[in-house]
Short mmCIF file of C-alpha atoms in Angstrom, two decimals:
data_model
loop_
_atom_site.label_atom_id
_atom_site.label_comp_id
_atom_site.label_asym_id
_atom_site.label_seq_id
_atom_site.Cartn_x
_atom_site.Cartn_y
_atom_site.Cartn_z
CA MET A 1 78.99 1.41 -31.25
CA THR A 2 81.62 3.15 -29.08
CA ASP A 3 85.19 1.98 -28.56
CA GLY A 4 84.29 1.06 -24.95
CA THR A 5 81.64 -1.04 -25.99
CA HIS A 6 83.89 -2.85 -28.43
CA ARG A 7 86.28 -3.24 -25.52
CA ARG A 8 83.66 -5.10 -23.39
CA ALA A 9 82.72 -7.41 -26.18
CA PRO A 10 82.91 -11.03 -25.13
CA LEU A 11 85.72 -13.36 -26.39
CA LEU A 12 85.01 -16.53 -28.17
CA ASP A 13 86.71 -19.75 -27.88
CA GLY A 14 87.99 -21.99 -30.50
CA ARG A 15 84.71 -23.73 -30.96
CA LEU A 16 82.50 -20.79 -31.08
CA SER A 17 84.88 -18.85 -33.40
CA ALA A 18 84.83 -21.75 -35.86
CA ALA A 19 81.01 -21.80 -35.85
CA MET A 20 80.99 -18.08 -36.47
CA ALA A 21 83.39 -18.58 -39.55
CA LEU A 22 81.00 -21.01 -40.87
CA ALA A 23 78.15 -18.57 -40.73
CA GLN A 24 80.10 -15.83 -42.79
CA GLY A 25 77.74 -13.46 -44.35
CA ALA A 26 74.87 -14.21 -42.04
CA GLN A 27 72.27 -11.29 -41.36
CA VAL A 28 69.26 -12.70 -39.68
CA PHE A 29 70.25 -15.61 -37.41
CA ALA A 30 68.85 -17.80 -34.60
CA ASP A 31 71.09 -19.04 -31.81
CA ILE A 32 69.24 -21.96 -30.32
CA GLY A 33 70.50 -22.93 -26.93
CA ALA A 34 72.34 -19.62 -26.75
CA ASP A 35 73.09 -20.13 -22.96
CA HIS A 36 75.54 -17.06 -22.17
CA GLY A 37 74.81 -15.15 -25.42
CA ARG A 38 78.41 -14.70 -26.34
CA LEU A 39 78.02 -15.82 -29.88
CA SER A 40 75.03 -13.71 -30.47
CA ALA A 41 76.67 -10.88 -29.21
CA VAL A 42 79.75 -11.08 -31.37
CA MET A 43 77.86 -12.01 -34.55
CA LEU A 44 75.78 -8.66 -34.08
CA LEU A 45 78.91 -6.72 -33.25
CA SER A 46 80.30 -8.14 -36.54
CA GLY A 47 77.65 -7.02 -38.74
CA ALA A 48 74.63 -9.18 -38.56
CA ARG A 49 71.43 -7.23 -38.49
CA SER A 50 69.30 -9.09 -36.17
CA ALA A 51 69.27 -12.29 -34.01
CA LEU A 52 66.88 -14.55 -32.46
CA VAL A 53 68.42 -15.57 -28.93
CA ALA A 54 66.67 -18.82 -27.59
CA ASP A 55 67.18 -21.23 -24.89
CA ILE A 56 64.80 -23.69 -23.06
CA SER A 57 66.10 -22.17 -19.78
CA ALA A 58 64.73 -19.00 -18.72
CA ALA A 59 67.64 -18.66 -16.22
CA ALA A 60 70.22 -18.98 -19.23
CA LEU A 61 68.31 -16.72 -21.60
CA GLU A 62 68.30 -13.84 -18.90
CA LYS A 63 72.15 -14.19 -18.82
CA ALA A 64 72.22 -13.56 -22.68
CA ARG A 65 69.76 -10.72 -22.43
CA LYS A 66 71.76 -9.14 -19.83
CA ARG A 67 74.94 -9.36 -21.84
CA LEU A 68 73.26 -7.76 -25.02
CA HIS A 69 71.55 -5.20 -23.14
CA ALA A 70 75.00 -4.24 -21.42
CA LEU A 71 76.47 -3.82 -25.09
CA GLY A 72 73.55 -1.88 -26.47
CA LEU A 73 72.39 -4.96 -28.79
CA ASP A 74 69.21 -6.12 -27.29
CA ASN A 75 66.96 -3.56 -29.76
CA ARG A 76 68.45 -5.92 -32.51
CA ALA A 77 67.38 -9.15 -30.72
CA THR A 78 64.31 -11.22 -30.23
CA PHE A 79 64.46 -13.23 -27.17
CA ALA A 80 62.60 -16.63 -26.82
CA VAL A 81 62.14 -19.36 -24.01
CA ALA A 82 61.46 -22.41 -26.22
CA ASP A 83 62.26 -26.13 -26.82
CA GLY A 84 64.62 -26.27 -29.90
CA LEU A 85 63.45 -24.99 -33.21
CA ALA A 86 60.04 -24.10 -31.87
CA ALA A 87 61.84 -20.70 -30.80
CA LEU A 88 61.85 -19.83 -34.62
CA ASP A 89 57.93 -19.15 -34.30
CA ALA A 90 58.85 -16.04 -32.65
CA LEU A 91 60.04 -14.55 -35.81
CA LYS A 92 57.88 -13.27 -38.71
CA GLN A 93 60.13 -14.75 -41.24
CA PRO A 94 62.87 -17.57 -41.15
CA PRO A 95 66.41 -16.52 -40.34
CA ASP A 96 69.05 -17.19 -42.86
CA THR A 97 71.07 -19.14 -40.32
CA VAL A 98 70.55 -21.21 -37.60
CA PHE A 99 73.01 -22.23 -34.85
CA VAL A 100 72.41 -25.35 -32.88
CA LEU A 101 75.59 -25.88 -30.71
CA GLY A 102 77.05 -27.30 -27.60
CA MET A 103 74.65 -30.39 -27.19
CA GLY A 104 74.83 -34.03 -27.40
CA GLY A 105 73.93 -35.42 -30.61
CA GLU A 106 70.70 -37.12 -29.62
CA THR A 107 69.65 -33.80 -28.25
CA ILE A 108 70.51 -32.08 -31.77
CA GLY A 109 68.89 -34.89 -33.69
CA GLY A 110 65.79 -34.64 -31.92
CA ILE A 111 65.91 -30.82 -32.49
CA LEU A 112 66.11 -31.34 -36.20
CA ARG A 113 63.58 -34.03 -36.38
CA ARG A 114 60.77 -32.00 -34.46
CA GLY A 115 61.46 -28.72 -35.91
CA HIS A 116 63.09 -29.11 -39.29
CA THR A 117 59.66 -27.75 -41.19
CA ARG A 118 60.31 -24.41 -39.47
CA LEU A 119 63.87 -23.76 -40.99
CA GLY A 120 62.34 -22.21 -44.33
CA GLY A 121 65.76 -23.13 -45.97
CA ALA A 122 67.91 -21.52 -43.38
CA ALA A 123 71.57 -22.66 -43.28
CA LEU A 124 72.19 -24.82 -40.16
CA ILE A 125 75.40 -24.63 -38.25
CA LEU A 126 75.77 -27.56 -36.02
CA GLY A 127 78.18 -28.51 -33.18
CA ALA A 128 77.32 -31.83 -31.69
CA GLN A 129 79.38 -33.21 -28.64
CA THR A 130 78.61 -36.75 -29.33
CA ASP A 131 77.07 -39.12 -31.73
CA LEU A 132 78.31 -37.58 -34.79
CA PRO A 133 77.22 -40.29 -37.20
CA MET A 134 73.64 -40.23 -35.89
CA VAL A 135 73.65 -36.25 -36.44
CA ARG A 136 74.81 -36.45 -40.05
CA ARG A 137 72.13 -39.23 -40.81
CA THR A 138 69.48 -36.90 -39.22
CA VAL A 139 70.58 -34.05 -41.50
CA CYS A 140 70.01 -36.43 -44.51
CA GLU A 141 66.59 -37.45 -42.94
CA VAL A 142 65.24 -33.84 -42.69
CA GLY A 143 66.39 -32.87 -46.19
CA TYR A 144 69.65 -31.09 -45.77
CA ARG A 145 73.31 -32.14 -46.60
CA ILE A 146 76.74 -31.09 -45.15
CA ARG A 147 78.61 -28.53 -47.27
CA SER A 148 81.58 -28.23 -44.99
CA GLU A 149 83.01 -29.71 -41.64
CA VAL A 150 85.73 -28.18 -39.53
CA ILE A 151 87.62 -29.45 -36.42
CA ALA A 152 87.95 -26.89 -33.42
CA SER A 153 89.14 -27.00 -30.08
CA ALA A 154 88.09 -25.56 -26.89
CA GLY A 155 88.67 -26.29 -23.25
CA GLY A 156 91.14 -29.23 -24.11
CA ARG A 157 88.42 -30.86 -26.09
CA VAL A 158 87.93 -31.47 -29.97
CA TYR A 159 84.85 -30.62 -31.75
CA VAL A 160 83.50 -31.19 -35.26
CA LEU A 161 81.26 -28.30 -36.48
CA MET A 162 78.98 -28.63 -39.57
CA ARG A 163 77.56 -26.16 -42.17
CA CYS A 164 74.44 -27.71 -43.86
CA THR A 165 72.05 -26.51 -46.27
CA PRO A 166 68.90 -28.10 -48.18
CA ALA A 167 69.69 -30.75 -50.34
CA ARG A 168 69.37 -30.52 -54.20
CA ALA A 169 66.77 -32.59 -55.77
CA ASP A 170 69.45 -34.90 -57.34
CA GLU A 171 71.58 -35.35 -54.31
CA ALA A 172 72.09 -38.50 -52.89
CA VAL A 173 72.11 -39.57 -49.06
CA TYR A 174 75.45 -40.45 -47.58
CA THR A 175 76.92 -43.81 -47.37
CA GLU A 176 77.76 -45.51 -44.08
CA ARG A 177 81.24 -44.48 -44.53
CA GLU A 178 80.45 -40.89 -44.90
CA TYR A 179 78.12 -41.00 -41.99
CA MET A 180 80.92 -42.39 -39.76
CA LEU A 181 83.75 -40.31 -41.11
CA GLY A 182 82.21 -37.23 -42.27
CA PRO A 183 81.73 -36.04 -45.85
CA GLY A 184 83.08 -32.74 -45.25
CA LEU A 185 86.04 -33.99 -43.90
CA LEU A 186 86.40 -36.81 -46.42
CA ARG A 187 86.34 -33.90 -49.12
CA ALA A 188 89.14 -31.77 -47.32
CA PRO A 189 91.19 -34.14 -45.15
CA SER A 190 93.93 -32.35 -42.86
CA SER A 191 96.58 -33.20 -40.56
CA GLU A 192 94.51 -32.01 -37.61
CA TRP A 193 91.76 -34.69 -38.78
CA GLN A 194 94.56 -37.41 -39.08
CA ARG A 195 95.31 -36.72 -35.39
CA VAL A 196 91.41 -36.76 -34.58
CA LEU A 197 91.18 -40.08 -36.36
CA LYS A 198 94.27 -41.52 -34.59
CA ARG A 199 92.49 -40.89 -31.26
CA ARG A 200 89.32 -42.25 -32.29
CA GLU A 201 91.09 -45.43 -33.72
CA HIS A 202 92.58 -45.93 -30.20
CA LEU A 203 89.20 -45.52 -28.35
CA LEU A 204 87.37 -47.82 -30.78
CA GLN A 205 90.07 -50.40 -30.25
CA GLN A 206 89.58 -50.17 -26.57
CA GLU A 207 85.87 -50.28 -26.65
CA ILE A 208 85.90 -53.37 -28.87
CA SER A 209 88.41 -55.27 -26.67
CA ALA A 210 86.25 -54.55 -23.50
CA MET A 211 82.96 -55.74 -25.20
CA GLU A 212 84.59 -58.64 -26.58
CA LYS A 213 85.86 -59.81 -23.16
CA ALA A 214 82.54 -59.25 -21.52
CA GLY A 215 80.62 -61.05 -24.08
CA LEU A 216 77.23 -59.54 -23.34
CA GLU A 217 74.36 -60.01 -25.68
CA LYS A 218 73.16 -56.45 -25.16
CA ASP A 219 76.51 -55.12 -26.75
CA ARG A 220 76.16 -57.26 -29.97
CA GLU A 221 74.87 -54.65 -32.14
CA ARG A 222 77.08 -51.91 -30.70
CA LEU A 223 80.11 -54.16 -31.08
CA ALA A 224 79.35 -54.85 -35.03
CA MET A 225 79.10 -51.18 -35.52
CA ASN A 226 82.21 -50.29 -33.68
CA ARG A 227 84.09 -52.96 -35.67
CA ARG A 228 82.72 -51.23 -38.90
CA GLU A 229 83.46 -47.84 -37.89
CA LEU A 230 87.06 -49.05 -36.99
CA GLY A 231 87.45 -50.30 -40.43
CA TYR A 232 86.54 -47.06 -41.84
CA VAL A 233 89.09 -45.09 -39.69
CA THR A 234 91.82 -47.68 -40.21
CA GLY A 235 91.35 -47.35 -44.06
CA GLN A 236 91.19 -43.62 -44.03
CA LEU A 237 94.43 -43.42 -42.10
CA ARG A 238 96.23 -45.79 -44.33
CA HIS A 239 95.11 -43.62 -47.30
CA MET A 240 96.29 -40.43 -45.63
#
Protein backbone atom coordinates (compact mmCIF):
# COMPACT_ATOMS: atom_id res chain seq x y z
CA MET A 1 0.00 0.00 0.00
CA THR A 2 1.45 3.37 -0.96
CA ASP A 3 1.91 6.27 1.39
CA GLY A 4 -0.64 8.21 -0.66
CA THR A 5 -3.23 5.53 -0.08
CA HIS A 6 -2.54 5.58 3.65
CA ARG A 7 -3.03 9.37 3.66
CA ARG A 8 -6.47 8.85 2.12
CA ALA A 9 -7.49 6.31 4.76
CA PRO A 10 -10.68 7.34 6.59
CA LEU A 11 -10.64 8.54 10.17
CA LEU A 12 -12.65 6.68 12.79
CA ASP A 13 -14.63 8.44 15.50
CA GLY A 14 -14.41 7.38 19.13
CA ARG A 15 -17.16 4.79 18.78
CA LEU A 16 -15.66 2.99 15.79
CA SER A 17 -12.15 3.25 17.24
CA ALA A 18 -13.36 1.53 20.41
CA ALA A 19 -15.08 -1.18 18.36
CA MET A 20 -11.88 -1.79 16.42
CA ALA A 21 -9.87 -2.04 19.63
CA LEU A 22 -12.27 -4.70 20.93
CA ALA A 23 -11.58 -6.72 17.77
CA GLN A 24 -7.81 -6.68 18.13
CA GLY A 25 -6.27 -9.62 16.30
CA ALA A 26 -9.21 -10.17 13.95
CA GLN A 27 -8.14 -11.56 10.58
CA VAL A 28 -11.41 -12.39 8.82
CA PHE A 29 -14.27 -10.15 9.90
CA ALA A 30 -17.81 -9.25 8.92
CA ASP A 31 -19.10 -5.68 9.14
CA ILE A 32 -22.89 -6.03 9.35
CA GLY A 33 -24.58 -2.73 8.57
CA ALA A 34 -21.33 -1.38 7.15
CA ASP A 35 -22.89 1.82 5.77
CA HIS A 36 -19.97 4.03 4.64
CA GLY A 37 -17.35 1.28 5.03
CA ARG A 38 -14.94 3.30 7.18
CA LEU A 39 -14.48 0.58 9.78
CA SER A 40 -13.92 -2.11 7.15
CA ALA A 41 -11.36 0.05 5.36
CA VAL A 42 -9.32 0.80 8.48
CA MET A 43 -9.48 -2.81 9.66
CA LEU A 44 -8.07 -3.99 6.32
CA LEU A 45 -5.41 -1.28 6.28
CA SER A 46 -4.43 -2.30 9.82
CA GLY A 47 -3.69 -5.93 9.01
CA ALA A 48 -6.91 -7.91 8.76
CA ARG A 49 -6.77 -10.35 5.83
CA SER A 50 -10.30 -10.12 4.48
CA ALA A 51 -13.72 -8.65 5.13
CA LEU A 52 -17.38 -9.30 4.52
CA VAL A 53 -18.92 -5.86 4.02
CA ALA A 54 -22.71 -6.07 4.29
CA ASP A 55 -25.70 -3.78 4.49
CA ILE A 56 -29.43 -4.17 3.98
CA SER A 57 -29.29 -1.04 1.81
CA ALA A 58 -27.80 -1.44 -1.67
CA ALA A 59 -27.14 2.32 -1.82
CA ALA A 60 -25.21 2.28 1.44
CA LEU A 61 -23.23 -0.75 0.36
CA GLU A 62 -22.28 0.97 -2.88
CA LYS A 63 -20.75 3.80 -0.84
CA ALA A 64 -18.65 1.25 1.05
CA ARG A 65 -17.67 -0.49 -2.18
CA LYS A 66 -16.48 2.78 -3.73
CA ARG A 67 -14.48 3.66 -0.62
CA LEU A 68 -12.68 0.31 -0.53
CA HIS A 69 -12.07 0.43 -4.29
CA ALA A 70 -10.48 3.88 -3.99
CA LEU A 71 -8.13 2.46 -1.36
CA GLY A 72 -7.27 -0.60 -3.40
CA LEU A 73 -8.93 -2.91 -0.87
CA ASP A 74 -11.91 -4.28 -2.75
CA ASN A 75 -9.99 -7.40 -3.81
CA ARG A 76 -9.89 -8.39 -0.11
CA ALA A 77 -13.59 -7.82 0.51
CA THR A 78 -16.80 -9.68 -0.19
CA PHE A 79 -19.85 -7.41 -0.54
CA ALA A 80 -23.37 -8.53 0.30
CA VAL A 81 -26.76 -6.82 0.34
CA ALA A 82 -28.51 -8.81 3.05
CA ASP A 83 -30.59 -8.63 6.22
CA GLY A 84 -28.38 -9.02 9.27
CA LEU A 85 -26.40 -12.21 9.72
CA ALA A 86 -27.89 -13.73 6.57
CA ALA A 87 -24.95 -11.93 4.92
CA LEU A 88 -22.63 -14.61 6.38
CA ASP A 89 -24.00 -17.03 3.80
CA ALA A 90 -21.81 -15.20 1.27
CA LEU A 91 -18.70 -16.67 2.94
CA LYS A 92 -17.37 -20.20 2.59
CA GLN A 93 -16.47 -20.30 6.28
CA PRO A 94 -17.48 -18.19 9.31
CA PRO A 95 -15.39 -15.11 10.12
CA ASP A 96 -13.50 -14.88 13.39
CA THR A 97 -15.18 -11.55 14.29
CA VAL A 98 -18.56 -10.01 13.50
CA PHE A 99 -19.36 -6.32 14.02
CA VAL A 100 -22.99 -5.25 14.51
CA LEU A 101 -22.90 -1.53 15.26
CA GLY A 102 -24.88 1.67 14.98
CA MET A 103 -28.38 0.24 15.38
CA GLY A 104 -31.06 0.28 18.06
CA GLY A 105 -31.09 -2.50 20.62
CA GLU A 106 -34.30 -4.02 19.29
CA THR A 107 -32.80 -4.26 15.80
CA ILE A 108 -29.56 -5.84 17.05
CA GLY A 109 -31.52 -8.26 19.24
CA GLY A 110 -33.56 -9.34 16.24
CA ILE A 111 -30.43 -9.80 14.12
CA LEU A 112 -28.90 -12.06 16.77
CA ARG A 113 -32.04 -14.13 17.33
CA ARG A 114 -32.63 -14.70 13.62
CA GLY A 115 -29.05 -15.39 12.61
CA HIS A 116 -27.01 -16.68 15.55
CA THR A 117 -26.74 -20.21 14.12
CA ARG A 118 -24.64 -18.75 11.28
CA LEU A 119 -21.97 -17.34 13.61
CA GLY A 120 -19.87 -20.49 13.90
CA GLY A 121 -18.30 -19.31 17.16
CA ALA A 122 -17.21 -15.89 15.86
CA ALA A 123 -16.60 -13.14 18.40
CA LEU A 124 -19.31 -10.46 18.40
CA ILE A 125 -18.57 -6.75 18.68
CA LEU A 126 -21.89 -5.06 19.45
CA GLY A 127 -22.75 -1.39 19.68
CA ALA A 128 -26.42 -0.84 20.40
CA GLN A 129 -27.67 2.74 20.65
CA THR A 130 -30.65 1.82 22.85
CA ASP A 131 -32.07 -0.98 25.03
CA LEU A 132 -28.76 -2.30 26.35
CA PRO A 133 -30.37 -4.60 28.96
CA MET A 134 -32.38 -6.30 26.23
CA VAL A 135 -29.27 -6.74 24.07
CA ARG A 136 -27.38 -8.31 26.98
CA ARG A 137 -30.27 -10.68 27.61
CA THR A 138 -30.36 -11.67 23.93
CA VAL A 139 -26.61 -12.32 23.98
CA CYS A 140 -27.23 -14.90 26.71
CA GLU A 141 -30.24 -16.38 24.91
CA VAL A 142 -28.18 -17.12 21.79
CA GLY A 143 -25.44 -18.84 23.78
CA TYR A 144 -22.90 -16.04 24.14
CA ARG A 145 -21.49 -14.07 27.09
CA ILE A 146 -20.03 -10.59 27.38
CA ARG A 147 -16.26 -10.58 27.91
CA SER A 148 -15.72 -6.82 28.04
CA GLU A 149 -17.64 -3.58 27.76
CA VAL A 150 -16.19 -0.16 27.02
CA ILE A 151 -17.60 3.35 26.95
CA ALA A 152 -16.89 5.56 23.95
CA SER A 153 -17.97 9.02 22.88
CA ALA A 154 -18.73 10.30 19.39
CA GLY A 155 -20.74 13.22 18.08
CA GLY A 156 -21.68 14.33 21.58
CA ARG A 157 -23.20 10.93 22.46
CA VAL A 158 -21.97 8.19 24.74
CA TYR A 159 -21.96 4.55 23.64
CA VAL A 160 -21.39 1.21 25.35
CA LEU A 161 -19.70 -1.39 23.17
CA MET A 162 -19.43 -5.10 23.98
CA ARG A 163 -17.15 -7.95 23.01
CA CYS A 164 -18.96 -11.30 23.28
CA THR A 165 -17.84 -14.89 22.71
CA PRO A 166 -19.59 -18.27 23.06
CA ALA A 167 -20.53 -19.25 26.60
CA ARG A 168 -18.65 -22.00 28.39
CA ALA A 169 -20.65 -25.10 29.29
CA ASP A 170 -20.76 -24.20 32.98
CA GLU A 171 -21.34 -20.45 32.54
CA ALA A 172 -24.44 -19.05 34.23
CA VAL A 173 -26.77 -16.51 32.68
CA TYR A 174 -26.68 -12.99 34.07
CA THR A 175 -28.75 -11.61 36.90
CA GLU A 176 -31.18 -8.76 36.33
CA ARG A 177 -28.63 -6.40 37.88
CA GLU A 178 -26.00 -7.52 35.37
CA TYR A 179 -28.43 -7.13 32.47
CA MET A 180 -29.22 -3.58 33.54
CA LEU A 181 -25.76 -2.38 34.56
CA GLY A 182 -23.51 -4.50 32.34
CA PRO A 183 -21.35 -7.42 33.51
CA GLY A 184 -18.26 -6.04 31.79
CA LEU A 185 -18.69 -2.61 33.35
CA LEU A 186 -19.30 -4.17 36.77
CA ARG A 187 -16.05 -6.12 36.47
CA ALA A 188 -14.06 -3.04 35.53
CA PRO A 189 -15.77 0.10 36.90
CA SER A 190 -14.33 3.46 35.88
CA SER A 191 -14.82 7.16 36.49
CA GLU A 192 -16.25 7.43 32.97
CA TRP A 193 -18.87 4.81 33.82
CA GLN A 194 -19.66 6.70 37.01
CA ARG A 195 -20.54 9.76 34.93
CA VAL A 196 -22.72 7.62 32.66
CA LEU A 197 -24.50 6.16 35.69
CA LYS A 198 -25.16 9.61 37.13
CA ARG A 199 -26.77 10.72 33.86
CA ARG A 200 -28.81 7.51 33.80
CA GLU A 201 -29.92 8.05 37.39
CA HIS A 202 -31.15 11.55 36.54
CA LEU A 203 -33.00 10.33 33.44
CA LEU A 204 -34.67 7.48 35.33
CA GLN A 205 -35.78 9.84 38.09
CA GLN A 206 -37.40 12.11 35.50
CA GLU A 207 -39.13 9.22 33.72
CA ILE A 208 -40.42 7.73 36.96
CA SER A 209 -41.76 11.07 38.13
CA ALA A 210 -43.55 11.66 34.81
CA MET A 211 -45.12 8.18 34.79
CA GLU A 212 -46.21 8.47 38.42
CA LYS A 213 -47.94 11.76 37.68
CA ALA A 214 -49.64 10.37 34.57
CA GLY A 215 -50.82 7.26 36.43
CA LEU A 216 -51.51 5.34 33.21
CA GLU A 217 -52.20 1.62 33.38
CA LYS A 218 -50.12 1.00 30.26
CA ASP A 219 -47.04 2.39 32.06
CA ARG A 220 -47.28 0.06 35.06
CA GLU A 221 -44.81 -2.56 33.85
CA ARG A 222 -42.35 -0.01 32.53
CA LEU A 223 -42.60 1.98 35.75
CA ALA A 224 -41.78 -1.09 37.83
CA MET A 225 -38.79 -1.86 35.62
CA ASN A 226 -37.51 1.71 35.83
CA ARG A 227 -37.77 1.64 39.61
CA ARG A 228 -35.74 -1.57 39.76
CA GLU A 229 -33.12 -0.17 37.41
CA LEU A 230 -32.92 3.04 39.45
CA GLY A 231 -32.27 0.93 42.53
CA TYR A 232 -29.38 -0.86 40.80
CA VAL A 233 -27.93 2.39 39.46
CA THR A 234 -28.18 4.21 42.79
CA GLY A 235 -26.70 1.25 44.62
CA GLN A 236 -23.75 1.05 42.25
CA LEU A 237 -23.07 4.78 42.56
CA ARG A 238 -23.04 4.46 46.35
CA HIS A 239 -20.62 1.55 46.07
CA MET A 240 -18.31 3.57 43.81
